XYZ file of C-alpha atoms in Angstrom:
415
model
C -0.160 0.302 -0.222
C 1.466 3.562 -0.943
C 0.662 4.598 2.946
C 3.110 1.995 3.851
C 5.688 2.765 1.157
C 8.825 3.506 3.130
C 8.685 -0.044 5.065
C 10.343 -0.862 1.639
C 13.573 -0.051 3.093
C 15.470 -2.877 5.365
C 16.758 -0.255 7.653
C 13.555 1.965 8.430
C 11.570 -1.195 8.459
C 14.037 -2.520 11.586
C 13.604 0.393 13.178
C 9.968 0.980 12.898
C 9.599 -2.815 14.647
C 12.021 -2.746 17.277
C 10.617 0.953 18.144
C 7.092 0.179 17.962
C 7.744 -2.639 20.865
C 9.796 0.116 22.836
C 7.562 2.747 22.886
C 4.413 0.735 23.851
C 7.005 -0.494 27.072
C 7.527 3.907 27.492
C 4.200 4.866 27.959
C 3.196 1.907 30.217
C 5.878 3.375 32.553
C 4.828 6.656 31.883
C 0.914 5.742 32.736
C 2.182 3.829 35.457
C 4.490 6.958 36.719
C 1.536 9.077 36.831
C -0.799 7.427 38.184
C 1.402 6.104 40.904
C 2.454 9.782 41.978
C -1.189 10.869 42.114
C -1.930 8.072 44.156
C 0.984 8.445 46.741
C 0.730 12.161 46.770
C -3.009 13.289 46.039
C -0.519 16.389 44.602
C -1.125 17.923 41.058
C 1.712 20.229 41.667
C 4.075 17.025 42.286
C 2.675 15.233 39.324
C 3.708 18.478 37.302
C 7.287 18.295 38.890
C 7.586 14.616 37.814
C 6.308 15.647 34.110
C 8.744 19.043 34.795
C 12.064 16.507 35.506
C 11.396 14.409 32.974
C 11.158 16.913 29.950
C 13.779 20.053 31.105
C 16.617 18.287 29.849
C 15.096 18.976 26.482
C 14.919 22.626 27.016
C 18.292 23.329 28.305
C 20.746 20.399 26.421
C 18.680 19.851 22.633
C 20.817 22.689 20.888
C 24.061 20.982 22.607
C 22.885 17.589 21.408
C 22.425 18.767 17.803
C 26.173 19.815 17.542
C 27.007 16.469 19.368
C 24.820 14.566 16.569
C 26.570 16.557 13.438
C 29.614 15.824 14.858
C 29.355 12.292 15.289
C 28.097 8.690 14.408
C 24.282 8.690 14.978
C 23.987 5.099 14.580
C 26.542 4.724 17.664
C 24.981 7.872 19.988
C 21.639 5.724 19.375
C 22.651 2.288 20.491
C 24.137 3.962 23.838
C 20.941 6.188 24.600
C 19.057 2.850 24.130
C 21.250 0.677 26.170
C 21.234 3.839 29.047
C 17.691 4.100 28.866
C 17.478 0.099 29.493
C 19.413 0.676 32.512
C 17.243 3.431 33.983
C 14.136 1.527 33.433
C 15.758 -1.255 35.707
C 16.441 0.350 38.308
C 12.717 2.223 38.451
C 11.716 -1.190 38.185
C 13.483 -2.559 41.104
C 12.698 0.731 43.180
C 9.056 0.216 43.035
C 9.333 -3.759 43.298
C 11.213 -3.399 46.597
C 7.733 -1.018 47.180
C 10.654 1.985 47.796
C 7.709 4.792 46.906
C 10.388 7.482 46.918
C 8.983 10.782 45.122
C 12.644 12.213 45.210
C 14.197 8.825 43.790
C 11.375 8.582 40.962
C 11.934 12.591 40.073
C 15.932 11.777 39.835
C 15.328 8.949 37.576
C 12.794 10.825 36.015
C 15.705 13.690 34.866
C 18.261 11.247 33.943
C 15.478 9.681 31.562
C 15.068 13.155 30.490
C 19.006 13.960 30.236
C 18.385 10.675 27.794
C 15.878 11.686 25.492
C 17.326 15.229 24.727
C 19.655 12.920 22.970
C 18.052 10.256 22.139
C 15.209 12.093 20.461
C 17.835 14.348 18.006
C 19.313 11.245 16.955
C 16.319 9.333 15.949
C 15.014 11.823 14.217
C 18.279 13.070 12.517
C 18.881 9.249 11.351
C 15.299 9.567 9.554
C 16.890 10.648 6.225
C 19.736 7.663 6.640
C 17.445 4.980 6.348
C 15.432 6.012 3.694
C 17.365 5.562 0.416
C 14.818 7.707 -1.556
C 14.146 11.498 -0.224
C 10.675 11.641 -1.557
C 9.620 9.035 0.703
C 10.733 10.536 3.897
C 7.963 12.561 4.777
C 5.772 9.127 4.630
C 8.481 7.543 6.899
C 8.320 10.461 9.674
C 4.115 10.531 9.110
C 4.986 6.177 9.576
C 7.040 7.104 12.787
C 4.599 9.447 14.390
C 1.956 6.769 13.042
C 4.017 4.191 15.302
C 4.433 6.542 18.380
C 0.656 6.788 18.738
C -0.476 3.451 18.001
C 1.853 2.791 21.358
C 0.173 5.998 22.826
C -2.725 3.969 22.440
C -1.667 0.351 23.173
C 0.685 1.518 25.922
C -1.937 3.523 28.281
C -4.724 0.241 27.647
C -2.082 -2.003 28.654
C -0.988 -0.210 31.751
C -4.396 0.287 32.722
C -4.998 -3.858 33.097
C -1.901 -4.201 34.216
C -2.064 -1.576 36.760
C -5.117 -3.024 38.229
C -4.048 -6.643 37.866
C -0.766 -7.121 38.859
C 0.625 -3.321 40.047
C 3.074 -0.906 38.921
C 6.012 -2.594 39.396
C 4.992 -4.836 36.378
C 4.813 -1.765 34.140
C 7.845 -1.221 35.183
C 9.660 -4.269 34.319
C 7.427 -4.280 30.926
C 8.931 -1.165 30.069
C 12.664 -2.863 30.809
C 12.428 -5.885 28.851
C 10.767 -4.015 25.854
C 14.388 -2.416 25.102
C 15.832 -6.061 24.199
C 13.722 -6.172 20.600
C 14.668 -2.526 19.865
C 18.350 -3.014 20.539
C 18.269 -6.267 18.514
C 16.937 -4.170 15.633
C 19.499 -1.732 15.795
C 22.147 -4.233 15.699
C 20.642 -5.985 12.762
C 20.526 -2.615 10.675
C 23.238 -2.188 7.973
C 23.739 2.023 7.719
C 26.410 3.773 6.325
C 26.478 6.986 8.311
C 28.663 9.279 6.922
C 29.536 12.474 9.277
C 29.789 15.784 7.556
C 33.401 16.789 7.326
C 33.361 20.172 9.005
C 36.007 22.599 10.131
C 36.946 22.210 14.041
C 35.307 24.916 15.487
C 34.391 24.370 19.152
C 30.629 23.257 20.194
C 30.103 26.991 21.029
C 30.685 28.424 17.582
C 28.392 25.320 16.255
C 25.822 26.459 18.744
C 26.011 29.934 17.328
C 25.661 28.940 13.509
C 22.693 26.639 14.469
C 20.746 29.556 16.286
C 22.044 31.902 13.325
C 20.254 29.098 10.315
C 17.219 28.474 12.444
C 16.528 32.159 13.546
C 17.258 33.509 9.675
C 15.044 31.204 7.667
C 11.455 32.901 8.997
C 9.093 29.980 8.066
C 10.987 27.747 9.842
C 11.225 30.052 13.230
C 7.722 30.978 12.764
C 6.698 27.301 12.947
C 9.021 26.856 15.869
C 7.687 29.466 18.064
C 4.287 28.333 17.073
C 5.367 25.196 18.262
C 7.010 26.645 21.752
C 3.780 28.551 22.372
C 1.789 25.645 21.868
C 4.018 23.395 24.160
C 4.513 25.864 26.924
C 0.178 26.807 27.080
C -1.415 23.861 25.364
C -0.291 20.768 25.436
C 0.580 20.352 29.440
C -3.305 19.940 29.450
C -2.399 16.321 29.544
C -0.916 16.321 33.022
C -4.220 16.852 34.594
C -5.659 13.845 33.486
C -5.076 12.002 36.302
C -7.335 14.475 38.248
C -9.812 13.808 35.433
C -10.088 10.317 35.680
C -9.902 10.291 39.490
C -11.905 12.928 40.910
C -13.623 14.466 38.213
C -15.130 11.641 36.729
C -14.862 9.144 39.445
C -12.398 6.659 38.153
C -9.230 4.821 38.661
C -6.363 3.752 36.872
C -8.140 1.940 33.683
C -10.494 5.377 33.378
C -6.933 7.037 33.376
C -5.677 5.219 30.520
C -8.908 5.716 28.744
C -7.810 9.301 28.649
C -4.421 8.243 27.253
C -5.663 5.956 24.938
C -8.159 8.185 23.163
C -5.575 10.807 22.735
C -3.529 8.081 20.837
C -6.179 6.690 18.907
C -7.205 10.492 17.573
C -3.102 10.538 17.142
C -3.287 7.748 15.068
C -6.106 8.943 12.617
C -4.000 11.996 12.140
C -0.912 10.231 11.462
C -2.541 8.060 9.247
C -3.923 10.723 7.248
C -0.473 12.666 7.167
C 1.183 9.332 5.185
C -1.361 9.256 2.543
C 0.045 12.741 1.644
C 2.092 12.483 -1.824
C 3.638 16.264 -1.338
C 4.160 18.496 1.575
C 3.222 21.463 -0.282
C -0.165 22.508 2.306
C 2.145 21.610 5.261
C 1.644 25.107 6.744
C -1.787 25.541 6.200
C -2.822 21.841 7.532
C -0.416 22.813 10.459
C -2.801 26.008 10.888
C -5.933 24.073 10.704
C -4.716 21.470 12.974
C -3.235 24.014 15.934
C -7.364 25.043 15.781
C -8.680 21.975 15.926
C -6.330 21.144 19.270
C -7.199 24.376 20.719
C -11.188 24.194 20.264
C -10.871 20.789 21.764
C -8.941 21.418 24.869
C -11.311 24.162 25.574
C -14.518 21.872 25.162
C -12.863 19.084 27.271
C -12.186 21.273 30.070
C -16.110 21.386 30.966
C -17.397 17.989 29.118
C -19.972 16.855 31.750
C -19.829 13.184 30.717
C -16.991 10.825 30.710
C -18.150 9.874 26.715
C -18.207 13.449 25.931
C -14.694 14.087 27.777
C -12.897 10.871 25.880
C -14.575 12.358 21.984
C -12.948 15.891 23.031
C -9.595 14.346 24.025
C -9.764 12.120 20.615
C -9.964 15.180 18.794
C -6.906 16.849 21.166
C -5.183 14.108 19.336
C -5.873 15.007 16.310
C -4.976 18.471 16.354
C -1.500 18.056 18.578
C -0.443 15.047 16.245
C -1.016 16.929 12.903
C 0.608 19.900 14.618
C 3.891 18.519 15.720
C 4.103 16.101 12.933
C 3.549 18.862 10.002
C 6.336 20.859 11.967
C 8.733 18.092 12.103
C 8.127 16.964 8.507
C 8.568 20.749 7.435
C 12.302 21.065 8.981
C 13.221 17.534 7.832
C 12.463 18.489 4.239
C 13.440 21.728 4.337
C 16.664 22.152 6.436
C 20.171 21.962 4.450
C 21.791 18.396 5.128
C 24.887 20.301 7.374
C 22.459 21.960 9.731
C 19.542 19.232 10.100
C 20.628 17.757 13.223
C 20.776 21.518 15.164
C 17.690 22.177 12.948
C 15.623 19.378 14.498
C 17.225 20.179 17.956
C 15.440 23.267 18.091
C 12.310 21.500 17.383
C 12.791 19.023 19.948
C 13.700 22.155 22.412
C 10.405 23.627 21.392
C 8.314 20.647 21.937
C 9.656 18.485 24.566
C 11.988 21.387 26.286
C 8.675 23.474 26.942
C 5.916 21.099 27.643
C 8.031 20.800 31.388
C 7.688 24.206 32.430
C 4.179 24.024 30.917
C 3.271 21.599 33.482
C 4.771 23.516 36.518
C 2.505 26.137 35.028
C -0.685 24.195 34.807
C -0.494 22.910 37.948
C -0.246 25.937 39.479
C -2.963 26.959 37.620
C -4.904 24.234 38.692
C -4.784 24.916 42.094
C -5.969 28.654 41.626
C -8.757 27.977 38.938
C -9.475 24.128 39.735
C -8.828 21.435 36.939
C -11.625 22.424 34.936
C -10.446 26.067 34.526
C -7.116 25.638 34.130
C -7.766 23.194 31.369
C -9.904 25.599 29.707
C -7.791 28.773 29.799
C -5.158 26.475 27.772
C -7.419 26.084 25.270
C -8.220 29.532 24.568
C -4.831 30.331 24.225
C -4.700 27.672 21.924
C -6.823 29.394 19.580
C -5.745 32.876 20.052
C -1.986 31.686 19.601
C -3.499 30.005 16.053
C -5.288 33.130 15.221
C -2.061 35.415 16.123
C 0.035 32.868 13.767
C -2.312 33.291 10.915
C -2.242 36.798 10.831
C 1.467 37.044 11.034
C 2.022 34.980 7.822
C -0.591 37.408 6.115
C 1.130 40.524 7.392
C 4.482 39.145 6.076
C 3.435 37.107 3.081
C 6.056 34.540 4.021
C 5.784 31.394 1.715
C 8.160 28.031 0.905
C 10.388 29.964 -1.857
C 11.291 32.584 0.507
C 12.538 30.137 3.020
C 15.146 28.775 0.470
C 16.238 32.362 -0.044
C 16.704 32.685 3.660
C 19.157 28.930 3.219
C 20.879 30.563 0.377
C 21.746 33.821 2.971
C 22.583 31.356 5.170
C 25.101 29.696 2.989
C 26.540 32.719 0.984
C 26.970 33.922 4.988
């Protein structure tokens, strides 16, 4: 089928299958950590703090990670990050097995995982072009990668909900630990010809400056990253409060919480499959704009949904909007950034996406304490709608289009 055309490449197929299993384990652990922290502490603020610890390294380290990935063999970096992630998952599993519900320790291990992810995510995204021989199939590979991620987002929480209520949190953590075996096996089976782009011996600091100049000098690229930054800071963190919605607002349990995560994952898969069918990225910015509006409206309506089925419907819509927004921005960067700067451009995407969410998680935790969880989620939805409107006005005023971005890249190359 045309939608799966990038799976004809052996390296991408191995990557796809290995990561599919590993990501299910990752979402199982993520669901279990959120449920465990809220069950033990009953604190929305601590719930936000755990999310903050797991993602804040992406804000600080992503530009540095981009420079490191551009300098070194991406395959070797990916193997190292997967091995260290497996060790981190094992440490967390044993901690919970012996019922050591030490919140500072859980936060510390979440911080370690965040540091690993700052390098791992940038490396995986930058390697996409190395695994797909025909660059015309790269947007399809990116969309399938997003589909894989979001299928795991459905399956992981759903499985976690069953395991949590049947066996307890420790089983979820051991499941994540074991899930790294297939991904490492697939990585060792890959045959990649990774070329490290030769460059003058510059310091990391100078390469960081080059990356910032390149990204800020391309107005199309920079405007999309700013849009993603606003969304990650003020809209995407609404998901932090879903354990409160499941347990307190809708009087549910761990299974109810898993339904919220799975509903968002279902919407994301619907969105990703649609993006995978696109034959061109010609209308990518327009799709991103529509998706951002859908995302904001859905979050706003979710805030005051009266019944659980209605809340799950709006949660599905948030998945459609958020997935299309983030994936289209990722696709634009991967297909428009010059090869010498691709990893650093991607690192700013990771910083804007993963890096701003932890700050937003703390903000919505504070906001929920002030306005209540429903009011906080509604406010985030309103911000999403307003930011989309401002983005549309900016694009119309500047009359920026894709050829302009090409000129921006030429200006950078000639500088």
